Tab-separated table of C-alpha atoms and ligand atoms in Angstrom:
chain	number	residue	atom	x	y	z
A	27	UNK	CA	102.991	48.508	82.849
A	28	UNK	CA	103.467	46.399	86.003
A	29	UNK	CA	102.497	44.777	89.326
A	30	UNK	CA	102.497	47.294	92.249
A	31	UNK	CA	101.807	46.793	95.762
A	32	UNK	CA	101.346	49.788	97.896
A	33	UNK	CA	101.600	49.555	101.665
A	34	UNK	CA	99.693	46.230	101.607
A	35	UNK	CA	99.505	44.475	104.741
A	36	UNK	CA	97.757	41.100	105.438
A	37	UNK	CA	96.557	39.334	108.583
A	38	UNK	CA	95.771	35.664	108.934
A	39	UNK	CA	92.748	34.999	110.987
A	40	UNK	CA	92.362	38.549	112.048
A	41	UNK	CA	90.573	39.227	115.410
A	42	UNK	CA	91.032	35.844	116.889
A	43	UNK	CA	93.477	34.503	119.367
A	44	UNK	CA	95.311	32.673	115.944
A	45	UNK	CA	95.612	36.628	114.361
A	46	UNK	CA	98.884	36.557	112.399
A	47	UNK	CA	100.572	39.682	110.495
A	48	UNK	CA	102.024	37.773	107.599
A	49	UNK	CA	102.777	40.884	105.401
A	50	UNK	CA	103.465	44.244	106.750
A	51	UNK	CA	103.586	47.604	104.659
A	52	UNK	CA	104.533	45.799	101.245
A	53	UNK	CA	105.632	48.464	98.738
A	54	UNK	CA	106.993	46.999	95.258
A	55	UNK	CA	106.846	47.265	91.505
A	56	UNK	CA	107.217	44.125	89.301
A	57	UNK	CA	107.527	45.620	85.698
A	58	UNK	CA	106.248	43.697	83.120
A	59	UNK	CA	108.981	41.323	81.577
A	60	UNK	CA	110.981	40.857	84.593
A	61	UNK	CA	112.555	37.807	85.906
A	62	UNK	CA	111.956	38.191	89.796
A	63	UNK	CA	113.144	36.098	92.421
A	64	UNK	CA	111.932	36.024	96.130
A	65	UNK	CA	113.663	34.607	98.737
A	66	UNK	CA	113.437	34.293	102.710
A	67	UNK	CA	113.371	32.316	106.069
A	68	UNK	CA	110.498	29.887	106.155
A	69	UNK	CA	107.434	31.896	107.325
A	70	UNK	CA	108.869	35.243	106.270
A	71	UNK	CA	105.800	35.587	103.974
A	72	UNK	CA	106.445	34.726	100.561
A	73	UNK	CA	103.819	32.391	99.814
A	74	UNK	CA	101.529	34.811	101.451
A	75	UNK	CA	102.851	37.745	99.387
A	76	UNK	CA	102.430	36.050	96.088
A	77	UNK	CA	98.611	34.747	96.531
A	78	UNK	CA	98.084	38.526	96.340
A	79	UNK	CA	99.173	38.721	93.076
A	80	UNK	CA	96.398	37.104	91.234
A	81	UNK	CA	93.887	37.988	93.760
A	82	UNK	CA	93.783	34.659	95.836
A	83	UNK	CA	94.129	36.535	98.919
A	84	UNK	CA	92.833	39.783	99.299
A	85	UNK	CA	94.942	42.419	101.201
A	86	UNK	CA	93.516	43.351	104.659
A	87	UNK	CA	94.789	47.057	103.970
A	88	UNK	CA	96.879	48.496	100.914
A	89	UNK	CA	96.702	48.446	97.482
A	90	UNK	CA	97.527	46.403	94.482
A	91	UNK	CA	97.818	47.548	90.980
A	92	UNK	CA	97.869	45.393	87.755
A	93	UNK	CA	98.639	47.350	84.776
A	94	UNK	CA	97.706	50.341	86.758
A	95	UNK	CA	94.404	49.178	87.683
A	96	UNK	CA	93.754	48.696	91.104
A	97	UNK	CA	92.292	45.068	91.377
A	98	UNK	CA	90.547	46.004	95.086
A	99	UNK	CA	88.104	48.519	93.138
A	100	UNK	CA	84.814	47.515	93.079
A	101	UNK	CA	83.652	45.455	89.748
A	102	UNK	CA	87.217	44.687	88.960
A	103	UNK	CA	87.100	41.587	86.712
A	104	UNK	CA	89.475	39.102	89.111
A	105	UNK	CA	88.505	36.511	86.444
A	106	UNK	CA	90.949	38.394	83.839
A	107	UNK	CA	93.521	38.763	86.440
A	108	UNK	CA	93.539	35.005	87.145
A	109	UNK	CA	93.802	34.684	83.398
A	110	UNK	CA	96.730	36.731	83.250
A	111	UNK	CA	98.647	36.073	86.351
A	112	UNK	CA	99.022	31.964	86.734
A	113	UNK	CA	100.476	30.747	89.860
A	114	UNK	CA	101.656	27.311	90.837
A	115	UNK	CA	101.510	26.575	94.233
A	116	UNK	CA	104.201	25.551	96.474
A	117	UNK	CA	102.527	22.121	97.030
A	118	UNK	CA	101.323	20.894	93.583
A	119	UNK	CA	99.290	18.301	94.805
A	120	UNK	CA	97.253	21.316	96.185
A	121	UNK	CA	96.541	22.337	92.144
A	122	UNK	CA	95.862	18.748	90.751
A	123	UNK	CA	92.435	17.225	90.842
A	124	UNK	CA	91.193	16.047	87.184
A	125	UNK	CA	91.080	12.047	86.151
A	126	UNK	CA	94.144	12.249	84.484
A	127	UNK	CA	97.097	14.413	83.528
A	128	UNK	CA	95.565	15.560	80.061
A	129	UNK	CA	92.325	16.350	81.482
A	130	UNK	CA	94.048	18.314	84.058
A	131	UNK	CA	96.018	20.670	82.017
A	132	UNK	CA	93.032	21.189	79.759
A	133	UNK	CA	91.166	22.457	82.786
A	134	UNK	CA	92.578	26.152	82.635
A	135	UNK	CA	92.251	26.370	78.804
A	136	UNK	CA	88.603	25.231	79.322
A	137	UNK	CA	87.835	27.383	81.930
A	138	UNK	CA	89.008	30.237	79.671
A	139	UNK	CA	86.450	29.143	76.872
A	140	UNK	CA	88.227	27.452	74.758
A	141	UNK	CA	87.009	24.580	72.243
A	142	UNK	CA	88.206	20.931	73.434
A	143	UNK	CA	90.237	20.729	70.362
A	144	UNK	CA	91.994	24.013	71.103
A	145	UNK	CA	92.325	22.979	75.217
A	146	UNK	CA	94.050	20.342	73.889
A	147	UNK	CA	96.588	21.853	71.685
A	148	UNK	CA	97.507	24.287	74.310
A	149	UNK	CA	97.530	21.602	76.852
A	150	UNK	CA	99.857	19.254	74.611
A	151	UNK	CA	102.446	22.390	73.807
A	152	UNK	CA	102.764	23.119	77.969
A	153	UNK	CA	103.212	19.286	78.683
A	154	UNK	CA	106.170	19.598	76.076
A	155	UNK	CA	107.522	22.534	77.478
A	156	UNK	CA	107.736	21.041	80.960
A	157	UNK	CA	109.064	18.224	79.329
A	158	UNK	CA	106.380	15.408	80.869
A	159	UNK	CA	106.820	12.188	78.780
A	160	UNK	CA	103.538	11.218	76.839
A	161	UNK	CA	103.042	7.916	78.338
A	162	UNK	CA	101.736	9.932	81.597
A	163	UNK	CA	99.189	11.848	79.721
A	164	UNK	CA	96.701	9.176	80.596
A	165	UNK	CA	97.615	8.806	84.343
A	166	UNK	CA	95.900	10.087	87.148
A	167	UNK	CA	98.105	13.148	88.730
A	168	UNK	CA	98.207	11.590	92.045
A	169	UNK	CA	100.002	8.744	90.739
A	170	UNK	CA	102.469	10.895	89.409
A	171	UNK	CA	106.280	11.222	91.542
A	172	UNK	CA	106.689	14.710	93.316
A	173	UNK	CA	108.735	15.782	90.745
A	174	UNK	CA	106.204	14.757	88.019
A	175	UNK	CA	103.265	16.515	89.920
A	176	UNK	CA	105.296	19.738	89.583
A	177	UNK	CA	105.773	19.552	86.086
A	178	UNK	CA	101.624	18.703	85.806
A	179	UNK	CA	100.998	21.595	87.779
A	180	UNK	CA	103.342	24.147	85.780
A	181	UNK	CA	102.040	22.573	82.565
A	182	UNK	CA	98.590	23.564	83.689
A	183	UNK	CA	98.934	27.050	84.532
A	184	UNK	CA	101.171	27.295	81.083
A	185	UNK	CA	98.381	25.878	79.211
A	186	UNK	CA	96.569	29.058	79.973
A	187	UNK	CA	99.148	31.125	78.344
A	188	UNK	CA	99.307	33.479	81.551
A	189	UNK	CA	101.291	36.750	81.062
A	190	UNK	CA	103.155	36.596	84.439
A	191	UNK	CA	104.077	33.639	85.806
A	192	UNK	CA	103.898	32.892	89.727
A	193	UNK	CA	106.233	29.820	90.874
A	194	UNK	CA	106.292	29.007	94.606
A	195	UNK	CA	109.531	26.877	95.071
A	196	UNK	CA	108.577	24.923	91.618
A	197	UNK	CA	112.266	22.938	91.759
A	198	UNK	CA	111.194	21.434	95.313
A	199	UNK	CA	111.537	17.109	94.630
A	200	UNK	CA	112.923	17.516	91.465
A	201	UNK	CA	116.642	16.209	90.975
A	202	UNK	CA	119.638	18.818	89.827
A	203	UNK	CA	118.802	17.994	86.216
A	204	UNK	CA	115.202	18.049	86.375
A	205	UNK	CA	115.502	21.239	88.557
A	206	UNK	CA	118.205	23.155	85.466
A	207	UNK	CA	115.528	21.811	82.573
A	208	UNK	CA	112.465	23.207	84.003
A	209	UNK	CA	114.270	26.396	85.054
A	210	UNK	CA	116.075	26.642	81.759
A	211	UNK	CA	112.631	26.031	79.950
A	212	UNK	CA	110.958	28.616	82.240
A	213	UNK	CA	113.970	31.296	81.507
A	214	UNK	CA	113.480	30.356	77.766
A	215	UNK	CA	109.709	31.127	77.602
A	216	UNK	CA	110.838	34.481	79.484
A	217	UNK	CA	113.464	35.582	77.150
A	218	UNK	CA	111.408	34.192	73.863
A	219	UNK	CA	107.798	35.469	74.885
A	220	UNK	CA	108.454	38.393	77.161
A	221	UNK	CA	106.832	36.673	79.738
A	222	UNK	CA	107.239	38.117	83.471
A	223	UNK	CA	108.402	35.350	86.034
A	224	UNK	CA	108.297	35.644	89.794
A	225	UNK	CA	110.279	32.898	91.296
A	226	UNK	CA	110.014	31.901	95.104
A	227	UNK	CA	112.995	29.853	95.849
A	228	UNK	CA	115.697	28.856	98.467
A	229	UNK	CA	118.476	28.675	96.403
A	230	UNK	CA	120.700	31.435	95.797
A	231	UNK	CA	122.286	29.535	93.032
A	232	UNK	CA	119.067	29.567	91.073
A	233	UNK	CA	118.283	32.933	91.638
A	234	UNK	CA	121.766	34.657	90.817
A	235	UNK	CA	121.357	32.310	87.707
A	236	UNK	CA	118.116	33.214	86.456
A	237	UNK	CA	116.875	36.552	88.165
A	238	UNK	CA	117.165	40.257	87.089
A	239	UNK	CA	116.024	41.270	90.656
A	240	UNK	CA	115.625	39.866	93.805
A	241	UNK	CA	113.642	40.479	96.666
A	242	UNK	CA	114.487	39.351	100.038
A	243	UNK	CA	111.450	38.614	102.164
A	244	UNK	CA	112.105	38.692	106.570
A	245	UNK	CA	109.600	38.726	108.939
A	246	UNK	CA	106.695	40.123	106.673
A	247	UNK	CA	108.751	42.786	105.281
A	248	UNK	CA	110.999	43.523	102.403
A	249	UNK	CA	114.518	43.098	103.527
A	250	UNK	CA	116.228	43.742	100.071
A	251	UNK	CA	114.568	44.524	96.582
A	252	UNK	CA	117.875	44.878	94.030
A	253	UNK	CA	120.024	43.459	91.274
A	254	UNK	CA	120.987	39.889	92.931
A	255	UNK	CA	124.558	41.060	93.123
A	256	UNK	CA	123.748	44.088	94.871
A	257	UNK	CA	121.844	41.996	97.229
A	258	UNK	CA	124.914	39.536	97.497
A	259	UNK	CA	127.000	42.281	98.927
A	260	UNK	CA	124.955	42.113	101.920
A	261	UNK	CA	125.833	38.533	102.431
A	262	UNK	CA	126.805	39.372	106.288
A	263	UNK	CA	123.039	40.682	106.911
A	264	UNK	CA	121.702	37.756	104.892
A	265	UNK	CA	123.409	35.204	107.157
A	266	UNK	CA	122.067	37.193	110.312
A	267	UNK	CA	118.727	36.250	109.521
A	268	UNK	CA	119.335	32.815	108.271
A	269	UNK	CA	120.201	33.297	104.506
A	270	UNK	CA	123.535	33.134	102.624
A	271	UNK	CA	125.097	34.434	99.374
A	272	UNK	CA	125.879	31.704	96.598
A	273	UNK	CA	128.824	29.478	97.459
A	274	UNK	CA	130.984	30.966	94.953
A	275	UNK	CA	130.603	34.522	96.276
A	276	UNK	CA	132.062	32.790	99.534
A	277	UNK	CA	135.248	31.063	97.746
A	278	UNK	CA	135.780	34.483	95.764
A	279	UNK	CA	135.629	36.338	99.083
A	280	UNK	CA	138.081	33.825	100.461
A	281	UNK	CA	140.238	34.005	97.842
A	282	UNK	CA	140.468	38.047	97.881
A	283	UNK	CA	141.552	37.623	101.399
A	284	UNK	CA	144.066	35.414	100.656
A	285	UNK	CA	145.710	37.761	97.977
A	286	UNK	CA	144.311	36.947	94.678
A	287	UNK	CA	143.297	39.961	93.303
A	288	UNK	CA	139.683	38.443	91.903
A	289	UNK	CA	136.845	40.693	91.655
A	290	UNK	CA	133.977	39.692	94.696
A	291	UNK	CA	131.011	40.628	92.926
A	292	UNK	CA	130.750	37.249	91.115
A	293	UNK	CA	127.495	35.192	91.799
A	294	UNK	CA	127.440	32.400	89.596
A	295	UNK	CA	130.367	29.426	88.601
A	296	UNK	CA	130.707	30.434	85.047
A	297	UNK	CA	131.374	33.999	86.297
A	298	UNK	CA	133.707	32.691	88.627
A	299	UNK	CA	135.737	30.808	86.135
A	300	UNK	CA	136.430	33.723	83.973
A	301	UNK	CA	137.293	35.794	87.156
A	302	UNK	CA	139.853	33.321	87.530
A	303	UNK	CA	140.903	32.498	84.598
A	304	UNK	CA	141.088	36.188	83.732
A	305	UNK	CA	143.412	36.848	87.239
A	306	UNK	CA	145.907	34.016	86.328
A	307	UNK	CA	146.480	34.315	82.438
B	15	ATP	N1	96.740	29.846	106.682
B	15	ATP	C1	97.317	30.355	107.542
B	15	ATP	N2	96.823	30.765	108.893
B	15	ATP	C2	97.362	31.334	109.882
B	15	ATP	N3	98.735	31.850	109.605
B	15	ATP	C3	99.317	31.657	108.558
B	15	ATP	C4	98.678	30.830	107.245
B	15	ATP	N4	99.487	30.373	106.253
B	15	ATP	C5	100.757	30.941	106.920
B	15	ATP	N5	100.623	31.790	108.092
B	15	ATP	C6	101.674	32.088	108.931
B	15	ATP	O1	102.166	33.379	107.803
B	15	ATP	C7	103.640	33.573	108.263
B	15	ATP	C8	103.602	33.681	106.275
B	15	ATP	O2	103.719	32.392	106.166
B	15	ATP	P1	104.026	32.219	104.539
B	15	ATP	O3	103.734	30.593	104.256
B	15	ATP	O4	103.692	32.905	103.972
B	15	ATP	O5	105.318	31.976	104.634
B	15	ATP	P2	106.744	31.316	103.618
B	15	ATP	O6	108.103	32.568	103.467
B	15	ATP	O7	106.085	30.966	102.317
B	15	ATP	O8	106.998	30.203	104.297
B	15	ATP	P3	107.581	28.730	103.566
B	15	ATP	O9	109.599	29.053	103.035
B	15	ATP	O10	107.856	28.072	104.892
B	15	ATP	O11	106.943	28.349	102.661
B	15	ATP	C9	104.109	32.515	108.990
B	15	ATP	O12	104.288	32.761	110.262
B	15	ATP	C10	103.007	31.058	108.753
B	15	ATP	O13	102.871	30.467	110.085
B	16	MG	MG1	105.689	29.371	101.421
């Protein structure tokens, strides 16, 4: 089972002077249980693409299948899709609106029809998962810092227990430790519960560390869709479109050019350390 996009196009403000072709002939398949990274220059269409995955935006043309069902067919239950595909927006303040954090995180499960008690149980579980401290549960979401807002927004989606979690730059506004904590937690959920994760990120390091597959967007098209290691082999082409491979990739290439016999397919710091140790021992 999977999410499958076939020749999907999306045009903003079609037929007006502001018309903008944001997605062009996207063909993709994301199997259930995968951890997928999406990267691309600003304006390349990442946010537009992921807003199609839970039906928030409707393709101008083309098809989208969720577990084999065409979500654009007449009578398709969009609500079921929204229950299964949880989307955390790029700007978390767009997602928070209730009087306090607890009520906000309860909103999703409440909408799904669960009792108050069950909603609170799910909300508590989600708030613990994202590491938001208890003292914030009764605070207005608007009083939170950027990083805390982000955690609250992620908790609000996790409380709905989605099968697919789509995150648009979830670590923006977090310090490095906060960033690692959140992504480690998401990676843990992915591993333990088979949650499909689709992560839009600016960080090649994060993608290299967590993702099974990397989709590179460029000007509304899919430029690469492969294992991160394979994509990073094209680092010159990535540079040409304003992107880059993880920094360790460059270090390994430099070492190789200087005659150190290290492999250059290394993409994380721990792999680089192992590779260097292998060569010098
Ligand atoms: N509401 C909108 N109306 C018109 N054009 C839009 C709208 N939202 C996005 N666009 C345009 O569509 C294109 C794709 O935008 P999108 O937000 O999907 O890019 P992105 O890859 O998410 O960028 P970023 O990295 O800055 O978040 C851009 O050219 C953008 O200017
Ligand atoms: Mg975006």
